Amino acid sequence: MMLGYFYHLFAEESLIDGQRQVSLMLTKSYANSMWASHAGFVQSAASLKREELQSSDEIRHIHRDLRMLLRGVNILNVTLLDVSGLVVYSTNAEQIGDLQFADSHFRSARNGKVISTLAYHDVYKTNRGELQERHIVTSYVPIRILDAAPVEGIIAIDSDTTHLISAMYTQQIRSIGWLILLMSLIYMLMWVFTKRSDRLIHEQQLQREKDLEHMRHLAYHDPLTGFLNRASFTEHTEEAVRRAKRVGWTVAVMFLDLDRFKLINDSLGHDAGDQLLCLTAQRIRDALRESDILFRMGGDEFTVILEDVKIPEQAADVAQRILAVIGKPIELKGEEFTISASVGMAVYPRDGESANYLVKCADTAMYRAKELGGSCFSFFSPEMNERVENQLKIETALHRAVANSEFFLQYQPRVCARTQQVIGVEALLRWKHPEWGIVPPSRFISQLEESGLIVPVGAWVIKEACRQNKAWQDMGLLPICVSVNLSSRQFRSESLVNTVRMALAETGLDPSYLEMELTESLLVDNTENAISLMHALKGLGIALSIDDFGTGYSSLSYLKRFPIDCLKIDRSFVTDLANNTKDAAIVEAISALAHSLGIGLVAEGVEDANQARLLQGYGCTEMQGYFYSRPIDADHLVEMITRISASAITAKVA
Ligand code: C2E
Ligand code: CA
Ligand code: CA
């Protein structure tokens, strides 16, 4: 609109200016060619009366002359005024004799200026009649012979610019039309563009929300079964307890562990194990009410929160139902299997209030069910309290133990079966509690694993074992190998390879004097990953062994794909070796296996000379057990090795 306004102003201005030029030229021609013959009459006209003036002959002369001058020029009216403002002549005869002295335009012209103005007239009178709705430009032009000469008269010229104005309006409207069209087009383009970007932004937003939702889902759900995971459990239980407190409900927490799941997993493979877990999870879910919540805590462990159980017996019914559905036959790899579960239950408010405490109670009750032979359920009872309290106490104390460096290592010698020399040691973790004294690993390793503390503590073990071994070498002892136990949690942590690399680098121990003991169970979970991780560890130059071999039911075909250096036969096969022919057969088979794979064989838990002799006969390359030495402190080990070497030297000399 502003643009339209400026256009209008500019167009009008140039139109008026054009008319001014025309009027100026006309006046110049008039002054040059005709004024001399009219000047006398004009200057004396004031002495005549109006009627005399209108009817005088001179008027007709002027009229004739002007008509000649104006021929072919688009002029409506011409008025000739004397310097006093008297209209001496006008093409509109009616005006002759009028006085225009007061007219500001006239006065300006009288002072030598050329004035042109545009005005709209509803009715405009000419000598040929009236014209309607006209846009007239009127120019007052002073008449003088030379530019600097005095003004002798004034000519007022009216030109009709109506057609020009209307053409201008049409042009303006057309321009505005085009402009509007252009603007609409731009607007439309902008609209399309913004709509598109809006859509893109919206899509991006949706995608982001979807990603976030997916990540949230991953964080709180078990990827295998799709049910809630351990991370969600505490939150849900606390929420359920809060609700129960408000409304006076009872909440039951159920802990469920499959019996002998490992057997199926190991013998049928990981995929079948996964399939079994998914199917079982779904069966449990189907046996529950809508409001009950199922969690997979990891491995073959599940928990269920039952809200608003009127009496504990109601929870017992649910447990029965779950045991029944789990017990239905399952087809895996074309074969039919039946499995069972052990269920433990704890009830709020009877057994405890906090989520953590309740789940510990349920877990303890589940162990009771396992002790009863599995395939049954058990409620938590106050007699079990001690175990739960202990577990909780240990958990709290372990956190402090890490901060207070209450851990230390003992070393159990590994002796060469042939030479009876100490050729290695196994580093075993010890915890010295300020009040309880030395706590055995069986009481705290699993808790370290559950809490994740095993990762930093395990890293400390690796570094400390490397440091100690390097220190022995620096003392001048014959180099021996130190082996370190790895828990599955450590094996799964991304930092393991780096932890080992750093420990070697920082202590300066040659990697060939470090061995990692892995358990079979740690290798059956996600075998491909395990193999690549083992190769990465081997790449550092260290040795790998499989600990407690024979207890894990691992598929022997995997064994040849593992880059391992030796097998450690589990103590359980050694203990009764002399009397139990089955154990002897197993040891013999393991020995043949190690032999065919070309790897070493260590017997663990050798307690007497007879076992040692038998094991040597079966081809064991190394021995470890109380018969040689209990796990001892680093200083004692130096003493022991020196003593053995001395006695070996004495024996040789003798
Ligand atoms: P393991 O790896 O099988 O270690 C051997 C265990 O058998 C040690 O028990 C050792 O004292 C015991 N032992 C050795 N010779 C004999 C024997 O002749 N007779 C009998 N009855 N026992 C013998 P310990 O030190 O109580 O360790 C128990 C378990 O704790 C270890 O079993 C290992 O699985 C775990 N552990 C110990 N230290 C660590 C560690 O630093 N990290 C991890 N992840 N686990 C560890
Ligand atoms: Ca071990
Ligand atoms: Ca072992």
XYZ file of C-alpha atoms and ligand atoms in Angstrom:
702
model
C 0.000 0.000 0.000
C 2.838 2.361 0.856
C 4.325 1.495 -2.489
C 1.020 2.395 -4.203
C 0.926 5.703 -2.377
C 4.456 6.670 -3.420
C 3.832 5.577 -6.978
C 0.725 7.783 -7.022
C 2.607 10.805 -5.690
C 5.431 10.363 -8.130
C 3.157 9.856 -11.155
C 1.054 12.914 -10.259
C 4.120 15.012 -9.754
C 5.535 14.146 -13.157
C 2.118 14.706 -14.783
C 1.849 18.240 -13.300
C 5.436 18.916 -14.244
C 4.729 17.887 -17.845
C 1.753 20.279 -17.994
C 3.863 23.040 -16.488
C 6.428 22.615 -19.282
C 3.693 22.694 -21.950
C 2.164 25.852 -20.386
C 5.557 27.498 -20.157
C 6.286 26.796 -23.821
C 2.851 28.072 -24.866
C 3.274 31.268 -22.836
C 6.749 31.750 -24.315
C 5.365 31.434 -27.883
C 2.493 33.740 -27.000
C 4.809 36.322 -25.445
C 7.126 36.206 -28.423
C 4.574 36.229 -31.223
C 1.331 37.821 -29.966
C 1.820 39.718 -26.744
C 3.104 42.836 -28.440
C -0.249 43.249 -30.219
C -2.347 42.474 -27.097
C -0.251 44.142 -24.402
C -1.659 47.591 -24.845
C -5.255 46.397 -24.567
C -4.515 44.176 -21.590
C -2.785 46.926 -19.673
C -5.668 49.355 -20.288
C -8.495 46.865 -19.774
C -8.868 47.781 -16.123
C -10.384 51.065 -17.189
C -13.281 49.264 -18.959
C -16.464 48.040 -17.377
C -17.080 44.304 -17.341
C -19.696 44.427 -20.132
C -17.515 46.720 -22.252
C -14.648 44.387 -21.784
C -16.654 41.300 -22.670
C -17.974 42.841 -25.832
C -14.826 44.639 -27.013
C -13.318 43.867 -30.412
C -9.906 43.252 -28.877
C -11.338 40.262 -27.090
C -12.271 38.692 -30.399
C -8.752 39.410 -31.724
C -7.182 37.774 -28.745
C -9.612 34.870 -29.102
C -8.662 34.357 -32.706
C -4.933 34.612 -32.031
C -5.070 32.205 -29.138
C -7.129 29.697 -31.105
C -4.389 29.706 -33.662
C -1.770 29.236 -31.016
C -3.645 26.476 -29.305
C -4.535 24.517 -32.416
C -3.725 20.857 -31.934
C -2.862 21.356 -28.271
C -4.990 19.706 -25.596
C -5.996 22.815 -23.663
C -9.458 23.389 -22.112
C -9.276 26.980 -21.039
C -6.889 29.844 -21.392
C -7.228 32.975 -19.284
C -5.312 36.161 -19.740
C -4.918 38.396 -16.667
C -3.414 41.788 -16.200
C -0.977 42.383 -13.343
C -3.807 43.503 -11.042
C -5.570 40.127 -11.342
C -8.334 41.208 -13.761
C -9.425 38.523 -16.187
C -9.001 40.387 -19.487
C -9.688 37.407 -21.615
C -10.844 33.809 -21.078
C -11.904 31.085 -23.486
C -14.730 30.735 -20.983
C -16.261 34.152 -21.749
C -18.246 34.217 -18.485
C -15.059 34.788 -16.543
C -13.985 37.923 -18.405
C -14.039 40.797 -15.968
C -13.502 38.602 -12.863
C -10.854 39.662 -10.384
C -8.398 37.021 -9.198
C -6.059 39.214 -7.268
C -6.679 37.294 -4.050
C -5.809 33.943 -5.675
C -2.516 32.710 -4.246
C -1.536 31.087 -7.525
C -2.063 34.266 -9.373
C 0.009 36.152 -6.795
C 2.880 33.702 -7.143
C 2.822 34.089 -10.935
C 2.630 37.816 -10.470
C 5.888 37.507 -8.554
C 7.470 35.703 -11.477
C 6.902 32.059 -10.527
C 5.275 29.392 -12.663
C 2.646 27.534 -10.614
C 0.878 24.340 -11.669
C -1.695 22.512 -9.566
C -3.896 19.502 -10.120
C -7.497 19.634 -8.936
C -10.551 17.458 -9.298
C -13.791 19.122 -10.512
C -17.229 17.486 -10.318
C -18.365 19.979 -12.951
C -16.048 22.029 -15.140
C -17.394 24.854 -17.267
C -15.992 25.633 -20.718
C -17.231 27.875 -23.497
C -18.614 24.717 -25.107
C -20.594 23.605 -22.098
C -20.113 21.689 -18.864
C -17.821 18.721 -18.382
C -18.308 16.171 -15.603
C -15.707 14.713 -13.242
C -12.485 16.194 -14.550
C -8.917 16.216 -13.307
C -7.585 19.608 -14.360
C -4.049 20.929 -14.169
C -4.037 24.717 -13.936
C -0.804 26.590 -14.619
C -0.291 30.283 -13.917
C 2.572 31.564 -16.063
C 3.945 35.130 -15.949
C 4.269 36.895 -19.311
C 7.504 38.742 -19.912
C 9.569 39.522 -22.951
C 12.849 38.503 -21.392
C 13.432 36.199 -18.439
C 14.671 39.009 -16.212
C 12.102 41.588 -17.456
C 9.124 42.653 -15.271
C 5.945 40.591 -15.396
C 3.522 42.249 -17.842
C 0.595 39.892 -17.594
C -0.339 36.341 -16.538
C -1.699 33.458 -18.508
C -3.662 30.739 -16.750
C -3.902 27.525 -18.718
C -6.240 24.655 -17.783
C -5.424 21.261 -19.277
C -7.653 18.256 -18.931
C -5.573 15.381 -17.550
C -8.535 13.173 -16.738
C -7.593 10.508 -19.278
C -3.984 10.575 -18.077
C -5.047 10.313 -14.450
C -7.407 7.460 -15.179
C -4.668 5.739 -17.231
C -2.407 6.297 -14.274
C -4.971 4.779 -11.913
C -5.471 1.842 -14.231
C -1.712 1.404 -14.352
C -1.519 1.720 -10.621
C -4.307 -0.784 -10.068
C -2.682 -3.093 -12.588
C 0.673 -2.726 -10.853
C -0.896 -3.313 -7.475
C -2.679 -6.305 -8.989
C 0.612 -7.700 -10.227
C 2.192 -6.883 -6.959
C -0.556 -8.667 -5.033
C -0.243 -11.616 -7.389
C 3.516 -11.664 -6.903
C 3.153 -11.305 -3.152
C 0.560 -14.100 -3.113
C 2.936 -16.229 -5.132
C 5.797 -15.484 -2.745
C 3.448 -16.065 0.171
C 2.341 -19.353 -1.341
C 5.939 -20.384 -1.918
C 6.776 -19.369 1.624
C 3.734 -21.244 2.844
C 4.724 -24.375 0.949
C 8.278 -23.953 2.171
C 7.318 -23.388 5.809
C 4.797 -26.217 5.614
C 7.571 -28.469 4.354
C 10.031 -27.340 6.984
C 7.295 -27.610 9.583
C 6.724 -31.157 8.473
C 10.455 -31.886 8.526
C 10.828 -30.368 11.987
C 7.786 -32.288 13.140
C 9.148 -35.515 11.668
C 12.493 -34.855 13.319
C 10.770 -34.187 16.594
C 8.782 -37.396 16.274
C 11.953 -39.305 15.433
C 13.739 -37.818 18.430
C 10.847 -38.689 20.695
C 10.824 -42.185 19.233
C 14.581 -42.532 19.819
C 14.226 -41.249 23.355
C 11.331 -43.589 23.975
C 13.366 -46.446 22.518
C 16.331 -45.587 24.727
C 14.076 -45.294 27.762
C 12.592 -48.647 26.828
C 16.054 -50.201 26.493
C 17.097 -48.790 29.846
C 14.138 -50.288 31.661
C 13.406 -53.434 29.694
C 15.136 -56.706 29.181
C 16.133 -56.963 25.504
C 15.528 -60.715 25.345
C 12.050 -61.092 26.822
C 10.838 -57.509 26.507
C 9.703 -57.470 30.132
C 10.906 -54.929 32.691
C 14.477 -55.384 33.890
C 16.344 -55.199 37.201
C 16.757 -51.431 36.887
C 12.961 -50.971 36.946
C 12.406 -53.371 39.804
C 13.443 -51.179 42.757
C 11.467 -48.208 41.480
C 8.309 -50.283 40.934
C 8.602 -52.031 44.285
C 9.095 -48.761 46.146
C 6.086 -47.322 44.340
C 3.986 -50.396 45.174
C 5.012 -50.197 48.847
C 4.183 -46.473 48.950
C 0.747 -47.190 47.491
C 0.224 -50.086 49.874
C 1.126 -47.848 52.837
C -1.458 -45.296 51.772
C -4.297 -47.737 51.215
C -3.370 -50.395 53.739
C -2.648 -53.133 51.201
C -0.314 -56.067 51.370
C 2.310 -56.454 48.641
C 4.017 -59.734 47.833
C 7.444 -59.852 46.169
C 8.166 -63.111 44.427
C 11.658 -64.275 43.450
C 11.808 -67.045 40.894
C 14.810 -69.012 39.673
C 14.660 -71.823 37.132
C 16.026 -75.154 38.308
C 18.920 -76.623 36.341
C 18.538 -74.010 33.607
C 22.286 -74.015 33.085
C 22.139 -77.660 32.086
C 19.758 -76.914 29.211
C 21.669 -73.787 28.224
C 24.960 -75.633 28.146
C 23.786 -78.772 26.443
C 21.370 -77.279 23.876
C 23.175 -74.026 23.275
C 22.534 -70.422 23.873
C 19.730 -69.992 21.343
C 17.647 -72.768 22.860
C 18.335 -71.277 26.295
C 17.068 -67.891 25.108
C 13.999 -69.487 23.588
C 13.282 -71.253 26.849
C 13.608 -68.010 28.818
C 11.256 -66.131 26.481
C 8.658 -68.856 26.585
C 8.866 -69.177 30.348
C 8.591 -65.406 30.813
C 5.448 -65.404 28.668
C 3.978 -68.327 30.599
C 4.572 -66.564 33.902
C 2.988 -63.393 32.538
C -0.079 -65.333 31.378
C -0.503 -66.798 34.845
C -0.587 -63.345 36.458
C -3.300 -60.768 36.945
C -3.258 -57.598 34.859
C -2.013 -55.537 37.805
C 0.890 -57.860 38.699
C 4.293 -56.834 37.351
C 6.909 -59.231 36.000
C 10.649 -58.461 35.822
C 13.572 -60.392 34.414
C 16.417 -59.769 36.814
C 19.067 -61.399 34.617
C 19.987 -64.969 33.695
C 17.178 -67.301 34.717
C 15.948 -65.093 37.561
C 12.561 -63.416 37.535
C 10.671 -61.353 40.091
C 6.998 -60.516 40.351
C 5.282 -57.789 42.345
C 1.782 -58.734 43.441
C -0.154 -55.748 44.719
C -3.214 -55.851 46.925
C -2.928 -59.461 48.051
C -5.571 -59.839 50.741
C -3.852 -62.676 52.542
C -0.464 -64.329 51.931
C -2.301 -67.480 50.812
C -3.405 -65.569 47.758
C 0.259 -65.128 46.804
C 0.730 -68.856 47.411
C -2.026 -69.549 44.860
C -0.259 -67.406 42.295
C 3.032 -69.206 42.999
C 1.285 -72.563 42.498
C -0.190 -71.374 39.249
C 3.212 -70.175 38.025
C 4.912 -73.454 38.989
C 2.200 -75.342 37.114
C 2.597 -73.390 33.857
C 6.381 -73.502 33.989
C 6.194 -77.262 34.449
C 4.342 -77.812 31.163
C 6.472 -79.552 28.514
C 8.425 -77.363 26.096
C 9.702 -78.328 22.681
C 13.257 -77.186 22.000
C 15.204 -78.244 18.921
C 12.625 -80.909 18.187
C 12.834 -82.461 21.637
C 10.440 -82.195 24.534
C 11.705 -80.842 27.849
C 10.188 -80.107 31.204
C 11.694 -77.601 33.552
C 10.797 -76.368 36.995
C 11.440 -73.356 39.159
C 12.047 -72.446 42.768
C 10.037 -69.555 44.106
C 10.630 -67.485 47.225
C 8.198 -64.912 48.520
C 8.314 -62.002 50.938
C 5.378 -59.887 51.987
C 5.089 -56.214 52.847
C 4.555 -55.152 55.653
C 5.073 -58.455 57.474
C 8.642 -59.153 56.342
C 10.016 -55.718 55.638
C 9.456 -52.293 54.212
C 12.215 -51.394 51.759
C 12.327 -52.758 48.218
C 15.917 -53.871 48.667
C 15.147 -55.707 51.891
C 12.038 -57.391 50.521
C 13.841 -58.734 47.474
C 16.643 -60.068 49.670
C 14.011 -61.837 51.804
C 12.345 -63.284 48.707
C 15.751 -64.357 47.370
C 16.573 -66.060 50.648
C 13.205 -67.821 50.651
C 13.943 -68.930 47.087
C 17.191 -70.556 48.310
C 15.133 -72.386 50.889
C 12.899 -73.687 48.085
C 16.040 -74.801 46.208
C 17.275 -76.586 49.339
C 13.949 -78.381 49.467
C 14.722 -79.806 46.043
C 13.315 -77.083 43.790
C 10.010 -77.087 41.915
C 8.307 -75.530 44.929
C 7.799 -72.231 46.689
C 8.694 -70.979 50.099
C 7.682 -67.942 52.131
C 10.271 -65.926 53.938
C 10.289 -66.664 57.652
C 12.003 -64.863 60.542
C 14.471 -67.753 60.904
C 15.890 -66.769 57.553
C 16.363 -63.255 58.779
C 19.923 -63.752 59.837
C 21.050 -64.587 56.330
C 19.339 -61.523 54.874
C 20.738 -59.276 57.596
C 24.188 -60.688 56.940
C 23.891 -60.126 53.231
C 22.854 -56.540 53.770
C 25.634 -55.992 56.296
C 28.213 -57.420 53.912
C 26.900 -55.280 51.072
C 27.317 -52.104 53.124
C 30.676 -53.184 54.473
C 31.971 -53.981 50.982
C 31.427 -50.422 49.857
C 33.510 -49.291 52.817
C 36.105 -51.965 52.133
C 36.735 -50.527 48.689
C 37.138 -47.030 50.104
C 39.355 -48.217 52.996
C 41.493 -50.601 50.915
C 40.636 -53.554 53.119
C 41.491 -56.046 50.377
C 44.751 -57.902 49.940
C 45.996 -60.866 47.955
C 47.247 -64.275 48.905
C 49.067 -66.529 46.505
C 48.744 -70.277 46.114
C 51.690 -71.955 44.372
C 51.261 -73.923 41.160
C 53.837 -76.654 41.051
C 55.328 -78.355 37.991
C 54.247 -82.033 38.075
C 57.570 -83.149 36.681
C 60.122 -81.023 38.549
C 58.046 -80.175 41.647
C 59.227 -76.563 41.258
C 56.907 -73.635 41.852
C 56.329 -72.341 38.366
C 53.372 -70.130 39.071
C 50.947 -68.774 41.658
C 47.228 -68.112 41.687
C 46.324 -64.733 43.173
C 43.348 -65.075 45.547
C 41.440 -62.138 46.914
C 41.150 -61.654 50.676
C 39.110 -59.170 52.664
C 40.204 -58.096 56.107
C 37.266 -56.503 57.851
C 38.251 -54.330 60.863
C 35.886 -56.290 63.170
C 35.111 -59.574 61.453
C 38.718 -60.321 60.502
C 39.431 -62.265 57.300
C 36.223 -62.869 55.316
C 36.457 -65.808 52.851
C 35.732 -65.156 49.150
C 32.698 -67.451 49.243
C 31.051 -64.852 51.512
C 31.676 -61.780 49.410
C 32.659 -62.511 45.769
C 29.056 -63.007 44.629
C 28.028 -59.792 46.381
C 30.861 -57.911 44.715
C 29.540 -59.237 41.425
C 25.936 -58.340 42.141
C 26.823 -54.807 43.152
C 29.213 -54.331 40.229
C 32.031 -53.554 42.676
C 33.902 -56.520 41.223
C 34.933 -54.347 38.263
C 37.059 -51.833 40.242
C 38.133 -54.446 42.798
C 39.026 -56.908 40.011
C 41.064 -54.213 38.276
C 42.932 -53.670 41.517
C 43.594 -57.441 41.787
C 45.052 -57.554 38.276
C 47.358 -54.612 38.908
C 48.406 -55.764 42.381
C 49.194 -59.274 41.103
C 51.300 -57.804 38.287
C 53.074 -55.448 40.684
C 53.861 -58.248 43.134
C 55.124 -60.582 40.445
C 57.384 -57.886 39.026
C 58.658 -57.174 42.573
C 59.571 -60.885 43.011
C 61.442 -60.821 39.733
C 63.235 -57.634 40.767
C 64.245 -59.405 43.996
C 66.034 -61.996 41.895
C 63.557 -64.903 42.151
C 63.257 -67.115 39.099
C 60.388 -65.662 37.052
C 57.027 -67.362 37.678
C 53.565 -66.838 36.218
C 50.783 -65.200 38.260
C 47.212 -66.162 37.455
C 44.220 -63.964 38.265
C 40.561 -64.984 38.479
C 38.102 -63.124 36.273
C 34.414 -62.852 37.084
C 31.803 -62.760 34.349
C 30.913 -59.192 35.228
C 34.531 -58.172 34.600
C 34.622 -60.195 31.417
C 31.562 -58.355 30.152
C 32.878 -54.907 31.080
C 34.249 -52.969 28.141
C 37.303 -51.827 30.043
C 38.859 -55.268 30.630
C 41.422 -55.331 27.814
C 42.482 -51.814 28.652
C 42.682 -52.577 32.370
C 45.053 -55.487 31.681
C 47.118 -53.466 29.220
C 47.471 -50.594 31.716
C 48.358 -52.943 34.580
C 51.169 -54.463 32.502
C 52.396 -51.094 31.296
C 52.331 -49.453 34.715
C 54.034 -52.303 36.567
C 56.440 -53.247 33.786
C 55.611 -56.964 34.068
C 56.368 -59.018 30.965
C 52.921 -60.220 29.699
C 54.133 -63.817 29.423
C 54.119 -63.942 33.274
C 50.420 -63.127 33.568
C 47.517 -65.561 33.155
C 43.773 -64.992 33.365
C 41.507 -67.728 34.718
C 38.109 -67.744 33.038
C 35.186 -69.991 33.963
C 33.212 -72.007 31.452
C 29.956 -70.266 32.318
C 31.566 -67.000 31.373
C 32.316 -68.401 27.935
C 28.988 -69.986 27.022
C 27.170 -66.648 27.269
C 27.535 -64.963 23.909
C 30.287 -67.246 22.662
C 31.283 -65.201 19.603
C 31.905 -62.122 21.741
C 33.789 -64.197 24.267
C 36.061 -65.593 21.569
C 36.922 -62.173 20.172
C 37.560 -60.839 23.666
C 39.823 -63.805 24.402
C 41.776 -63.093 21.235
C 42.121 -59.454 22.291
C 43.510 -60.575 25.662
C 45.826 -63.078 24.003
C 46.946 -60.265 21.741
C 48.412 -58.558 24.801
C 50.731 -61.540 25.193
C 49.138 -63.068 28.315
C 48.027 -66.679 28.879
C 44.418 -67.837 29.355
C 43.104 -70.825 31.256
C 39.701 -72.314 31.979
C 39.041 -72.595 35.698
C 36.884 -75.218 37.476
C 36.854 -77.213 34.249
C 34.336 -80.031 34.118
C 31.593 -78.340 36.166
C 30.182 -76.161 33.422
C 28.795 -78.749 30.994
C 30.219 -76.623 28.237
C 30.036 -77.844 24.715
C 33.409 -79.394 24.048
C 33.254 -78.423 20.389
C 33.691 -74.799 21.449
C 36.890 -75.613 23.211
C 38.968 -75.860 20.072
C 37.877 -72.350 19.103
C 39.044 -70.838 22.387
C 42.624 -69.546 22.335
C 43.486 -71.115 25.695
C 46.726 -72.349 27.206
C 45.494 -74.720 29.880
C 42.544 -76.309 31.663
C 42.238 -76.372 35.443
C 40.408 -79.546 36.536
C 37.879 -78.692 39.225
C 38.638 -79.756 42.763
C 35.447 -81.823 42.958
C 36.928 -84.429 40.591
C 40.185 -84.575 42.542
C 38.846 -84.948 46.078
C 37.561 -88.491 45.649
C 39.801 -89.553 42.831
C 41.217 -92.535 44.606
C 37.819 -94.087 45.376
C 35.459 -92.830 42.741
C 35.964 -94.527 39.367
C 33.632 -92.033 37.655
C 35.788 -89.116 38.774
C 38.844 -90.976 37.575
C 37.218 -91.551 34.188
C 36.348 -87.846 33.918
C 39.894 -86.763 34.816
C 41.250 -89.204 32.263
C 38.902 -87.857 29.593
C 39.797 -84.242 30.388
C 43.448 -85.164 30.251
C 43.018 -86.768 26.802
C 41.173 -83.650 25.654
C 43.911 -81.299 26.866
C 46.484 -83.520 25.286
C 44.730 -83.583 21.918
C 44.334 -79.794 22.025
C 48.001 -79.470 22.916
C 47.360 -77.417 26.040
C 48.424 -77.675 29.684
C 46.408 -79.404 32.442
C 46.351 -78.194 36.047
C 44.845 -80.235 38.866
C 43.300 -78.140 41.643
C 42.678 -79.125 45.261
C 45.438 -81.697 45.531
C 45.449 -82.531 49.203
C 47.615 -85.613 49.514
C 50.480 -87.516 47.945
C 48.228 -90.247 46.620
C 46.123 -87.777 44.632
C 49.314 -86.168 43.376
C 50.661 -89.499 42.168
C 47.401 -90.470 40.448
C 47.078 -87.063 38.768
C 50.624 -87.207 37.545
C 49.760 -90.597 36.072
C 46.814 -89.059 34.217
C 49.192 -86.604 32.582
C 48.561 -83.424 34.597
C 51.280 -80.911 33.910
C 50.751 -78.784 37.016
C 49.445 -79.312 40.558
C 47.846 -76.930 42.991
C 46.465 -77.677 46.440
C 46.979 -77.820 50.165
C 49.390 -80.734 49.654
C 51.875 -78.232 48.236
C 50.771 -75.084 49.976
C 47.738 -73.226 51.167
C 47.282 -69.733 49.762
C 49.910 -67.610 51.560
C 51.033 -64.009 51.809
C 53.581 -62.676 49.336
C 56.412 -62.689 51.894
C 55.806 -66.304 52.861
C 55.878 -67.285 49.253
C 59.407 -65.899 48.867
C 60.479 -67.884 51.907
C 58.830 -71.020 50.556
C 60.329 -70.750 47.080
C 63.803 -70.101 48.517
C 63.393 -73.099 50.816
C 62.243 -75.392 47.973
C 65.093 -74.237 45.712
C 67.588 -74.774 48.547
C 66.267 -78.265 49.240
C 66.329 -79.026 45.516
C 69.962 -77.889 45.400
C 70.751 -79.928 48.531
C 69.053 -82.960 46.968
C 71.072 -82.506 43.797
C 74.327 -82.152 45.725
C 73.470 -85.233 47.780
P 39.052 -70.865 42.674
O 39.423 -69.964 41.563
O 38.656 -72.237 42.329
O 40.254 -70.863 43.663
C 40.717 -71.989 44.331
C 40.049 -72.112 45.620
O 40.277 -73.399 46.124
C 40.643 -71.139 46.639
O 39.626 -70.798 47.525
C 41.645 -72.017 47.344
O 41.944 -71.617 48.654
C 40.932 -73.340 47.360
N 41.846 -74.450 47.452
C 43.067 -74.549 46.886
N 43.628 -75.762 47.173
C 42.739 -76.424 47.925
C 42.728 -77.722 48.522
O 43.664 -78.501 48.432
N 41.638 -78.088 49.210
C 40.572 -77.243 49.344
N 39.536 -77.633 50.037
N 40.534 -76.012 48.802
C 41.619 -75.614 48.093
P 39.361 -69.370 47.953
O 40.612 -68.620 48.063
O 38.432 -69.429 49.091
O 38.608 -68.791 46.697
C 37.354 -69.222 46.360
C 36.930 -68.709 45.053
O 36.785 -67.317 45.090
C 37.951 -68.953 43.962
O 37.846 -70.242 43.504
C 37.540 -67.955 42.953
O 36.485 -68.449 42.201
C 37.041 -66.830 43.819
N 38.067 -65.805 43.851
C 39.143 -65.698 44.673
N 39.847 -64.591 44.382
C 39.214 -64.010 43.352
C 39.439 -62.832 42.591
O 40.406 -62.090 42.763
N 38.537 -62.543 41.613
C 37.478 -63.348 41.358
N 36.652 -63.013 40.405
N 37.235 -64.445 42.031
C 38.097 -64.785 43.022
Ca 40.869 -69.928 40.065
Ca 39.183 -73.315 40.479
